[in-house]
PDB file of C-alpha atoms in Angstrom:
ATOM      1  CA  MET A 243      35.723 186.750  74.129  1.00  0.00           C
ATOM      2  CA  GLY A 244      32.775 185.287  72.205  1.00  0.00           C
ATOM      3  CA  ASP A 245      34.359 181.867  71.709  1.00  0.00           C
ATOM      4  CA  THR A 246      35.414 181.690  75.350  1.00  0.00           C
ATOM      5  CA  ASP A 247      31.916 182.659  76.507  1.00  0.00           C
ATOM      6  CA  ALA A 248      30.377 179.927  74.370  1.00  0.00           C
ATOM      7  CA  LEU A 249      32.822 177.354  75.700  1.00  0.00           C
ATOM      8  CA  LEU A 250      32.182 178.467  79.287  1.00  0.00           C
ATOM      9  CA  THR A 251      28.466 177.944  78.728  1.00  0.00           C
ATOM     10  CA  ALA A 252      29.081 174.493  77.255  1.00  0.00           C
ATOM     11  CA  TRP A 253      31.245 173.563  80.252  1.00  0.00           C
ATOM     12  CA  LEU A 254      29.246 175.045  83.130  1.00  0.00           C
ATOM     13  CA  GLY A 255      25.762 175.327  81.702  1.00  0.00           C
ATOM     14  CA  THR A 256      23.860 178.523  80.992  1.00  0.00           C
ATOM     15  CA  THR A 257      22.886 179.311  84.596  1.00  0.00           C
ATOM     16  CA  ALA A 258      26.358 178.912  86.097  1.00  0.00           C
ATOM     17  CA  ALA A 259      28.048 180.719  83.192  1.00  0.00           C
ATOM     18  CA  ARG A 260      25.915 183.810  83.906  1.00  0.00           C
ATOM     19  CA  HIS A 261      27.824 184.254  87.163  1.00  0.00           C
ATOM     20  CA  ILE A 262      31.106 184.800  85.263  1.00  0.00           C
ATOM     21  CA  PRO A 263      31.756 188.574  84.814  1.00  0.00           C
ATOM     22  CA  ARG A 264      31.290 189.608  81.174  1.00  0.00           C
ATOM     23  CA  ASP A 265      34.676 191.380  81.151  1.00  0.00           C
ATOM     24  CA  HIS A 266      36.556 188.319  82.394  1.00  0.00           C
ATOM     25  CA  ALA A 267      39.990 187.559  81.015  1.00  0.00           C
ATOM     26  CA  ALA A 268      40.771 184.234  79.410  1.00  0.00           C
ATOM     27  CA  PRO A 269      41.313 181.758  82.260  1.00  0.00           C
ATOM     28  CA  ARG A 270      44.854 180.657  83.061  1.00  0.00           C
ATOM     29  CA  ALA A 271      43.701 177.639  85.073  1.00  0.00           C
ATOM     30  CA  LEU A 272      40.452 175.667  85.063  1.00  0.00           C
ATOM     31  CA  VAL A 273      39.520 173.435  87.992  1.00  0.00           C
ATOM     32  CA  HIS A 274      37.064 170.835  86.723  1.00  0.00           C
ATOM     33  CA  ALA A 275      35.054 170.557  89.933  1.00  0.00           C
ATOM     34  CA  VAL A 276      32.035 169.333  87.961  1.00  0.00           C
ATOM     35  CA  ASN A 277      30.415 166.391  89.686  1.00  0.00           C
ATOM     36  CA  PRO A 278      27.240 164.916  88.166  1.00  0.00           C
ATOM     37  CA  ALA A 279      24.698 163.192  90.360  1.00  0.00           C
ATOM     38  CA  TYR A 280      26.028 159.778  91.365  1.00  0.00           C
ATOM     39  CA  THR A 281      23.428 158.007  89.247  1.00  0.00           C
ATOM     40  CA  ARG A 282      24.220 160.188  86.186  1.00  0.00           C
ATOM     41  CA  TRP A 283      27.973 159.652  85.913  1.00  0.00           C
ATOM     42  CA  ASP A 284      27.698 157.326  82.919  1.00  0.00           C
ATOM     43  CA  ALA A 285      25.696 159.861  80.925  1.00  0.00           C
ATOM     44  CA  GLU A 286      27.211 163.158  82.036  1.00  0.00           C
ATOM     45  CA  ALA A 287      30.792 162.798  83.308  1.00  0.00           C
ATOM     46  CA  LEU A 288      32.611 162.465  79.970  1.00  0.00           C
ATOM     47  CA  PRO A 289      30.625 165.158  78.093  1.00  0.00           C
ATOM     48  CA  ALA A 290      31.264 167.614  80.946  1.00  0.00           C
ATOM     49  CA  LEU A 291      34.961 166.738  80.957  1.00  0.00           C
ATOM     50  CA  GLN A 292      35.226 167.163  77.187  1.00  0.00           C
ATOM     51  CA  ALA A 293      33.575 170.588  77.362  1.00  0.00           C
ATOM     52  CA  GLY A 294      36.115 171.663  79.975  1.00  0.00           C
ATOM     53  CA  LEU A 295      38.992 170.332  77.883  1.00  0.00           C
ATOM     54  CA  ARG A 296      37.780 172.276  74.834  1.00  0.00           C
ATOM     55  CA  LEU A 297      37.782 175.458  76.890  1.00  0.00           C
ATOM     56  CA  ALA A 298      41.274 174.728  78.240  1.00  0.00           C
ATOM     57  CA  ARG A 299      42.568 174.097  74.711  1.00  0.00           C
ATOM     58  CA  HIS A 300      41.016 177.341  73.448  1.00  0.00           C
ATOM     59  CA  ALA A 301      42.427 179.413  76.323  1.00  0.00           C
ATOM     60  CA  LYS A 302      45.744 177.512  76.605  1.00  0.00           C
ATOM     61  CA  ALA A 303      44.799 177.183  80.276  1.00  0.00           C
ATOM     62  CA  HIS A 304      46.019 174.680  82.862  1.00  0.00           C
ATOM     63  CA  PHE A 305      43.226 172.090  83.161  1.00  0.00           C
ATOM     64  CA  MET A 306      43.043 170.700  86.699  1.00  0.00           C
ATOM     65  CA  LEU A 307      41.017 167.609  87.575  1.00  0.00           C
ATOM     66  CA  PRO A 308      40.293 166.532  91.165  1.00  0.00           C
ATOM     67  CA  GLY A 309      41.002 162.800  91.272  1.00  0.00           C
ATOM     68  CA  ASN A 310      40.038 160.024  93.652  1.00  0.00           C
ATOM     69  CA  VAL A 311      41.061 156.451  94.435  1.00  0.00           C
ATOM     70  CA  TYR A 312      38.383 154.728  92.331  1.00  0.00           C
ATOM     71  CA  ASN A 313      41.018 154.085  89.624  1.00  0.00           C
ATOM     72  CA  PHE A 314      42.882 151.548  91.776  1.00  0.00           C
ATOM     73  CA  GLY A 315      39.984 149.169  92.328  1.00  0.00           C
ATOM     74  CA  GLU A 316      39.138 146.684  95.029  1.00  0.00           C
ATOM     75  CA  ALA A 317      42.597 145.046  94.914  1.00  0.00           C
ATOM     76  CA  MET A 318      44.433 148.308  95.584  1.00  0.00           C
ATOM     77  CA  PRO A 319      47.535 148.138  97.807  1.00  0.00           C
ATOM     78  CA  PRO A 320      47.535 149.846 101.215  1.00  0.00           C
ATOM     79  CA  LEU A 321      49.830 152.671 100.024  1.00  0.00           C
ATOM     80  CA  LEU A 322      48.937 154.377  96.746  1.00  0.00           C
ATOM     81  CA  ALA A 323      51.821 156.136  94.995  1.00  0.00           C
ATOM     82  CA  GLU A 324      51.638 158.272  91.866  1.00  0.00           C
ATOM     83  CA  ASP A 325      52.914 155.334  89.788  1.00  0.00           C
ATOM     84  CA  THR A 326      50.657 152.665  91.322  1.00  0.00           C
ATOM     85  CA  PRO A 327      48.941 150.865  88.412  1.00  0.00           C
ATOM     86  CA  PHE A 328      45.255 151.464  87.834  1.00  0.00           C
ATOM     87  CA  ARG A 329      43.131 148.326  88.184  1.00  0.00           C
ATOM     88  CA  PRO A 330      39.536 149.562  88.371  1.00  0.00           C
ATOM     89  CA  SER A 331      37.036 146.953  89.482  1.00  0.00           C
ATOM     90  CA  ASN A 332      33.756 148.623  88.519  1.00  0.00           C
ATOM     91  CA  ALA A 333      32.215 151.053  86.046  1.00  0.00           C
ATOM     92  CA  LYS A 334      32.925 154.180  88.073  1.00  0.00           C
ATOM     93  CA  GLY A 335      36.585 153.277  88.403  1.00  0.00           C
ATOM     94  CA  ARG A 336      36.856 152.589  84.677  1.00  0.00           C
ATOM     95  CA  LEU A 337      35.176 155.911  83.950  1.00  0.00           C
ATOM     96  CA  ARG A 338      37.667 157.717  86.162  1.00  0.00           C
ATOM     97  CA  VAL A 339      40.570 156.056  84.358  1.00  0.00           C
ATOM     98  CA  GLU A 340      39.094 157.114  81.016  1.00  0.00           C
ATOM     99  CA  MET A 341      38.627 160.707  82.218  1.00  0.00           C
ATOM    100  CA  GLU A 342      42.281 160.968  83.158  1.00  0.00           C
ATOM    101  CA  ALA A 343      43.379 159.336  79.901  1.00  0.00           C
ATOM    102  CA  GLN A 344      41.302 161.791  77.878  1.00  0.00           C
ATOM    103  CA  ALA A 345      42.767 164.724  79.807  1.00  0.00           C
ATOM    104  CA  ALA A 346      46.295 163.474  79.131  1.00  0.00           C
ATOM    105  CA  ARG A 347      45.630 162.991  75.401  1.00  0.00           C
ATOM    106  CA  ALA A 348      43.964 166.370  75.049  1.00  0.00           C
ATOM    107  CA  ALA A 349      46.899 168.120  76.716  1.00  0.00           C
ATOM    108  CA  GLN A 350      49.395 166.420  74.421  1.00  0.00           C
ATOM    109  CA  GLU A 351      47.386 167.165  71.286  1.00  0.00           C
ATOM    110  CA  GLY A 352      46.293 170.678  72.221  1.00  0.00           C
ATOM    111  CA  ALA A 353      49.506 172.070  73.714  1.00  0.00           C
ATOM    112  CA  PHE A 354      48.211 172.861  77.187  1.00  0.00           C
ATOM    113  CA  THR A 355      48.844 171.440  80.641  1.00  0.00           C
ATOM    114  CA  ALA A 356      46.488 169.030  82.392  1.00  0.00           C
ATOM    115  CA  SER A 357      46.890 167.867  85.982  1.00  0.00           C
ATOM    116  CA  VAL A 358      45.163 165.451  88.303  1.00  0.00           C
ATOM    117  CA  ILE A 359      45.389 166.046  92.044  1.00  0.00           C
ATOM    118  CA  ARG A 360      44.198 162.853  93.688  1.00  0.00           C
ATOM    119  CA  SER A 361      42.891 162.782  97.240  1.00  0.00           C
ATOM    120  CA  GLY A 362      40.835 160.712  99.629  1.00  0.00           C
ATOM    121  CA  ASP A 363      37.273 161.388 100.754  1.00  0.00           C
ATOM    122  CA  PHE A 364      36.430 165.001 101.482  1.00  0.00           C
ATOM    123  CA  LEU A 365      36.147 166.624 104.882  1.00  0.00           C
ATOM    124  CA  GLY A 366      34.902 170.178 104.739  1.00  0.00           C
ATOM    125  CA  PRO A 367      32.466 172.817 105.930  1.00  0.00           C
ATOM    126  CA  GLY A 368      30.027 172.109 103.091  1.00  0.00           C
ATOM    127  CA  THR A 369      27.455 169.379 102.593  1.00  0.00           C
ATOM    128  CA  GLY A 370      27.069 166.377 100.319  1.00  0.00           C
ATOM    129  CA  ALA A 371      29.963 164.233 101.595  1.00  0.00           C
ATOM    130  CA  TRP A 372      30.230 161.167 103.824  1.00  0.00           C
ATOM    131  CA  LEU A 373      30.808 163.313 106.904  1.00  0.00           C
ATOM    132  CA  ASP A 374      27.478 165.116 106.870  1.00  0.00           C
ATOM    133  CA  GLN A 375      25.442 162.539 104.943  1.00  0.00           C
ATOM    134  CA  ALA A 376      26.270 159.605 107.207  1.00  0.00           C
ATOM    135  CA  ILE A 377      28.942 159.959 109.873  1.00  0.00           C
ATOM    136  CA  VAL A 378      27.588 162.960 111.825  1.00  0.00           C
ATOM    137  CA  LYS A 379      24.082 162.982 110.355  1.00  0.00           C
ATOM    138  CA  SER A 380      22.633 161.901 113.727  1.00  0.00           C
ATOM    139  CA  LEU A 381      25.157 163.721 115.910  1.00  0.00           C
ATOM    140  CA  ARG A 382      22.429 165.695 117.680  1.00  0.00           C
ATOM    141  CA  ALA A 383      20.843 162.387 118.671  1.00  0.00           C
ATOM    142  CA  GLY A 384      24.162 161.237 120.117  1.00  0.00           C
ATOM    143  CA  LYS A 385      24.945 158.776 117.319  1.00  0.00           C
ATOM    144  CA  LEU A 386      27.953 158.515 114.997  1.00  0.00           C
ATOM    145  CA  VAL A 387      27.882 156.164 112.013  1.00  0.00           C
ATOM    146  CA  TYR A 388      31.031 154.833 110.364  1.00  0.00           C
ATOM    147  CA  PRO A 389      30.684 153.025 107.013  1.00  0.00           C
ATOM    148  CA  GLY A 390      33.421 150.427 107.560  1.00  0.00           C
ATOM    149  CA  PRO A 391      35.418 148.475 110.155  1.00  0.00           C
ATOM    150  CA  LEU A 392      36.806 150.822 112.783  1.00  0.00           C
ATOM    151  CA  HIS A 393      40.336 149.396 112.688  1.00  0.00           C
ATOM    152  CA  LEU A 394      41.077 150.008 108.995  1.00  0.00           C
ATOM    153  CA  PRO A 395      42.822 153.142 107.680  1.00  0.00           C
ATOM    154  CA  HIS A 396      41.061 155.365 105.166  1.00  0.00           C
ATOM    155  CA  ALA A 397      42.288 158.426 103.217  1.00  0.00           C
ATOM    156  CA  TRP A 398      40.719 161.840 103.847  1.00  0.00           C
ATOM    157  CA  ALA A 399      41.299 165.361 102.530  1.00  0.00           C
ATOM    158  CA  TYR A 400      40.247 168.594 104.247  1.00  0.00           C
ATOM    159  CA  LEU A 401      38.906 170.756 101.424  1.00  0.00           C
ATOM    160  CA  PRO A 402      40.615 174.064 102.363  1.00  0.00           C
ATOM    161  CA  ASP A 403      43.953 172.199 102.438  1.00  0.00           C
ATOM    162  CA  LEU A 404      43.224 170.573  99.084  1.00  0.00           C
ATOM    163  CA  ALA A 405      42.272 173.957  97.634  1.00  0.00           C
ATOM    164  CA  ARG A 406      45.660 175.354  98.682  1.00  0.00           C
ATOM    165  CA  ALA A 407      47.322 172.484  96.833  1.00  0.00           C
ATOM    166  CA  PHE A 408      45.413 173.381  93.665  1.00  0.00           C
ATOM    167  CA  VAL A 409      46.491 177.012  94.012  1.00  0.00           C
ATOM    168  CA  ARG A 410      50.108 175.939  94.391  1.00  0.00           C
ATOM    169  CA  VAL A 411      50.043 173.606  91.371  1.00  0.00           C
ATOM    170  CA  ALA A 412      48.057 175.953  89.090  1.00  0.00           C
ATOM    171  CA  PRO A 413      51.031 178.100  87.926  1.00  0.00           C
ATOM    172  CA  LEU A 414      53.010 175.006  86.856  1.00  0.00           C
ATOM    173  CA  ALA A 415      51.813 175.136  83.268  1.00  0.00           C
ATOM    174  CA  ASN A 416      54.087 173.650  80.614  1.00  0.00           C
ATOM    175  CA  ALA A 417      52.744 172.959  77.138  1.00  0.00           C
ATOM    176  CA  GLN A 418      51.919 169.377  76.182  1.00  0.00           C
ATOM    177  CA  THR A 419      52.326 167.931  79.659  1.00  0.00           C
ATOM    178  CA  PHE A 420      50.178 165.837  81.956  1.00  0.00           C
ATOM    179  CA  GLN A 421      50.929 165.829  85.669  1.00  0.00           C
ATOM    180  CA  ASN A 422      49.687 163.412  88.321  1.00  0.00           C
ATOM    181  CA  TRP A 423      49.865 164.517  91.957  1.00  0.00           C
ATOM    182  CA  HIS A 424      48.789 162.797  95.162  1.00  0.00           C
ATOM    183  CA  PHE A 425      47.493 164.854  98.075  1.00  0.00           C
ATOM    184  CA  GLU A 426      48.262 162.866 101.208  1.00  0.00           C
ATOM    185  CA  GLY A 427      45.840 164.539 103.592  1.00  0.00           C
ATOM    186  CA  TYR A 428      44.934 162.450 106.635  1.00  0.00           C
ATOM    187  CA  THR A 429      45.117 158.676 106.966  1.00  0.00           C
ATOM    188  CA  LEU A 430      42.809 157.664 109.807  1.00  0.00           C
ATOM    189  CA  THR A 431      41.250 154.496 111.089  1.00  0.00           C
ATOM    190  CA  GLY A 432      37.544 154.683 111.717  1.00  0.00           C
ATOM    191  CA  ALA A 433      38.186 154.719 115.454  1.00  0.00           C
ATOM    192  CA  GLU A 434      40.672 157.588 115.123  1.00  0.00           C
ATOM    193  CA  LEU A 435      38.216 159.655 113.113  1.00  0.00           C
ATOM    194  CA  LEU A 436      35.297 159.050 115.474  1.00  0.00           C
ATOM    195  CA  ASP A 437      37.476 159.787 118.513  1.00  0.00           C
ATOM    196  CA  ALA A 438      38.495 163.091 116.924  1.00  0.00           C
ATOM    197  CA  ILE A 439      34.892 163.944 116.040  1.00  0.00           C
ATOM    198  CA  GLU A 440      33.790 163.262 119.607  1.00  0.00           C
ATOM    199  CA  ALA A 441      36.561 165.520 120.917  1.00  0.00           C
ATOM    200  CA  ALA A 442      35.658 168.281 118.454  1.00  0.00           C
ATOM    201  CA  ALA A 443      31.981 168.014 119.354  1.00  0.00           C
ATOM    202  CA  GLY A 444      32.885 168.214 123.028  1.00  0.00           C
ATOM    203  CA  SER A 445      34.949 171.359 122.468  1.00  0.00           C
ATOM    204  CA  LEU A 446      31.933 172.948 120.758  1.00  0.00           C
ATOM    205  CA  GLY A 447      29.502 171.948 123.497  1.00  0.00           C
ATOM    206  CA  ALA A 448      27.771 169.547 121.107  1.00  0.00           C
ATOM    207  CA  ALA A 449      28.480 166.252 122.871  1.00  0.00           C
ATOM    208  CA  PRO A 450      25.649 164.522 124.757  1.00  0.00           C
ATOM    209  CA  ALA A 451      26.116 164.133 128.490  1.00  0.00           C
ATOM    210  CA  SER A 452      25.792 160.367 128.172  1.00  0.00           C
ATOM    211  CA  GLY A 453      28.381 160.145 125.388  1.00  0.00           C
ATOM    212  CA  PHE A 454      28.061 159.005 121.806  1.00  0.00           C
ATOM    213  CA  HIS A 455      26.722 155.737 120.475  1.00  0.00           C
ATOM    214  CA  ARG A 456      28.567 154.319 117.460  1.00  0.00           C
ATOM    215  CA  GLY A 457      26.948 152.413 114.640  1.00  0.00           C
ATOM    216  CA  GLY A 458      27.754 151.049 111.198  1.00  0.00           C
ATOM    217  CA  MET A 459      26.234 151.067 107.731  1.00  0.00           C
ATOM    218  CA  PRO A 460      23.796 148.236 106.848  1.00  0.00           C
ATOM    219  CA  TRP A 461      25.505 147.424 103.564  1.00  0.00           C
ATOM    220  CA  GLY A 462      23.522 144.239 102.992  1.00  0.00           C
ATOM    221  CA  LEU A 463      20.252 146.134 103.272  1.00  0.00           C
ATOM    222  CA  ILE A 464      21.597 148.950 101.092  1.00  0.00           C
ATOM    223  CA  ALA A 465      22.544 146.436  98.390  1.00  0.00           C
ATOM    224  CA  ALA A 466      19.102 144.820  98.563  1.00  0.00           C
ATOM    225  CA  ILE A 467      17.265 148.139  98.291  1.00  0.00           C
ATOM    226  CA  GLY A 468      19.660 149.065  95.492  1.00  0.00           C
ATOM    227  CA  LEU A 469      17.893 146.516  93.309  1.00  0.00           C
ATOM    228  CA  VAL A 470      15.073 149.053  92.966  1.00  0.00           C
ATOM    229  CA  TYR A 471      16.682 152.336  94.106  1.00  0.00           C
ATOM    230  CA  PRO A 472      19.521 153.438  91.776  1.00  0.00           C
ATOM    231  CA  LEU A 473      21.399 155.679  94.225  1.00  0.00           C
ATOM    232  CA  TRP A 474      21.696 152.917  96.806  1.00  0.00           C
ATOM    233  CA  ARG A 475      22.837 150.523  94.092  1.00  0.00           C
ATOM    234  CA  GLU A 476      25.643 152.939  93.187  1.00  0.00           C
ATOM    235  CA  LEU A 477      26.645 153.356  96.837  1.00  0.00           C
ATOM    236  CA  ALA A 478      26.717 149.600  97.402  1.00  0.00           C
ATOM    237  CA  GLY A 479      29.006 149.212  94.409  1.00  0.00           C
ATOM    238  CA  MET A 480      31.601 151.463  96.058  1.00  0.00           C
ATOM    239  CA  SER A 481      31.349 149.940  99.549  1.00  0.00           C
ATOM    240  CA  TYR A 482      34.700 148.176  99.097  1.00  0.00           C
ATOM    241  CA  LEU A 483      36.407 151.525  99.738  1.00  0.00           C
ATOM    242  CA  TRP A 484      35.516 151.080 103.408  1.00  0.00           C
ATOM    243  CA  ARG A 485      36.698 147.469 103.571  1.00  0.00           C
ATOM    244  CA  VAL A 486      40.039 147.939 101.815  1.00  0.00           C
ATOM    245  CA  PRO A 487      42.680 149.871 103.795  1.00  0.00           C
ATOM    246  CA  HIS A 488      44.381 152.602 101.786  1.00  0.00           C
ATOM    247  CA  ALA A 489      46.493 155.728 102.090  1.00  0.00           C
ATOM    248  CA  LEU A 490      47.937 158.177  99.561  1.00  0.00           C
ATOM    249  CA  GLU A 491      51.681 158.722  99.277  1.00  0.00           C
ATOM    250  CA  GLY A 492      52.146 162.393  98.405  1.00  0.00           C
ATOM    251  CA  ARG A 493      55.791 163.307  98.866  1.00  0.00           C
ATOM    252  CA  HIS A 494      56.087 165.173  95.543  1.00  0.00           C
ATOM    253  CA  LEU A 495      53.205 167.512  96.304  1.00  0.00           C
ATOM    254  CA  ALA A 496      54.410 167.893  99.896  1.00  0.00           C
ATOM    255  CA  ALA A 497      57.846 168.944  98.601  1.00  0.00           C
ATOM    256  CA  LEU A 498      56.245 171.440  96.231  1.00  0.00           C
ATOM    257  CA  MET A 499      54.325 172.961  99.138  1.00  0.00           C
ATOM    258  CA  ALA A 500      57.351 173.084 101.455  1.00  0.00           C
ATOM    259  CA  GLY A 501      57.175 176.156 103.639  1.00  0.00           C
ATOM    260  CA  SER A 502      53.380 176.149 103.837  1.00  0.00           C
ATOM    261  CA  PRO A 503      51.239 173.940 106.074  1.00  0.00           C
ATOM    262  CA  ALA A 504      50.444 170.679 104.280  1.00  0.00           C
ATOM    263  CA  VAL A 505      47.377 169.928 106.381  1.00  0.00           C
ATOM    264  CA  THR A 506      45.349 171.704 109.019  1.00  0.00           C
ATOM    265  CA  PRO A 507      45.571 169.984 112.415  1.00  0.00           C
ATOM    266  CA  LEU A 508      42.716 167.494 112.524  1.00  0.00           C
ATOM    267  CA  PRO A 509      41.045 168.940 115.656  1.00  0.00           C
ATOM    268  CA  LEU A 510      40.789 172.375 114.022  1.00  0.00           C
ATOM    269  CA  ALA A 511      39.545 170.918 110.744  1.00  0.00           C
ATOM    270  CA  LEU A 512      36.791 168.950 112.466  1.00  0.00           C
ATOM    271  CA  ARG A 513      35.744 171.908 114.623  1.00  0.00           C
ATOM    272  CA  ASP A 514      35.420 173.884 111.401  1.00  0.00           C
ATOM    273  CA  CYS A 515      33.328 171.159 109.787  1.00  0.00           C
ATOM    274  CA  LEU A 516      31.005 170.621 112.737  1.00  0.00           C
ATOM    275  CA  SER A 517      30.552 174.330 113.364  1.00  0.00           C
ATOM    276  CA  ALA A 518      29.691 174.973 109.717  1.00  0.00           C
ATOM    277  CA  LEU A 519      27.124 172.160 109.903  1.00  0.00           C
ATOM    278  CA  GLY A 520      25.457 173.939 112.807  1.00  0.00           C
ATOM    279  CA  HIS A 521      26.738 171.834 115.686  1.00  0.00           C
ATOM    280  CA  GLY A 522      27.694 173.569 118.902  1.00  0.00           C
ATOM    281  CA  ALA A 523      27.607 177.115 120.163  1.00  0.00           C
ATOM    282  CA  LEU A 524      29.943 178.674 117.577  1.00  0.00           C
ATOM    283  CA  ALA A 525      28.049 180.459 114.825  1.00  0.00           C
ATOM    284  CA  THR A 526      30.956 180.639 112.369  1.00  0.00           C
ATOM    285  CA  PRO A 527      33.648 178.151 111.381  1.00  0.00           C
ATOM    286  CA  VAL A 528      36.901 178.067 113.315  1.00  0.00           C
ATOM    287  CA  ARG A 529      39.910 178.626 111.052  1.00  0.00           C
ATOM    288  CA  ALA A 530      43.481 177.512 111.609  1.00  0.00           C
TER     289      ALA A 530
END
C-alpha cells in the first residue's frame, strides 16, 4: 500500500493522512471534500484536485466532486438543469469549470469514474457556512440577517441529505465515464427560510419574546472594505448569487434515490442545525 499511502498524503496532507488506518484497503470511492480558504482558491484548488485525481487513478476508485452553481455565472437561468451551459462570470466560476473539466479528462484517460454532485448552499449542523456565519450569527440577540432580497428563490442543500446522495451514487462506477448530477435540495425565498428559522427557534425555546428583527448584508460596505481586506473582496465578488434567483433541477438523482427520502423536512433540518449550533434547550441535534 506504499504508493496509495504516498498519494493519500499528497491529497490530504501529512496530518490528515495520519488519521487513515495503516491497514486500510484501497479506496473504492473518494469524495473530494477539500475546500481551501476562500482567499487561497487560486493557489490551492487545482493542485489539491490533481492530487485526488492521481489517487483515484491509482486505486481505480470513483472520484466524487461536490459541485456548486458558480459555473453558471451571473446570467444563469432560474432553473439549472444538468445540461445548462456553463457561463462563469468571475475567476471562481472559471476555476470551478476547469476543475470539472480536469476531472472528466482524467477519468477518460485513466479508466476510472468521476462524478460531480452539484448542490446549492449548505445547511447543516456544522460551522463555516452562510447559516452560522451570517444568517443566525446574531440569533441570540434576536436578529436574523439575510444576504439578499427576501422575495427571490435560492438553492439550499441539507448536508445529511447530500451525504446520502453521495452514498447512493458511489457504487455507480463505470470505467472511463464522467457523470454530472444535480441535487435539488430546497428552493426557498429569503422570507421562506427566515420564517422557517423563526419557527424552528421557537420550537427550541430560542425565540425572543419580542420576536426577531430582520436585517440585510451591507454589500456596498463589504465591497469597499474588500479593497484592503481580501476575504471581503472575495465575498463581494460572489454577491450576485443572492441577487439572481436560481434552483436546481434534479430529477435524475431523485429517480436514482427513489424509495428513500430525497430531503429531510425543512423544520426538522433547521431544528437540527440550530440545536447543533447551541441554540435552545436541546443538547443534541434532532434527527429525522
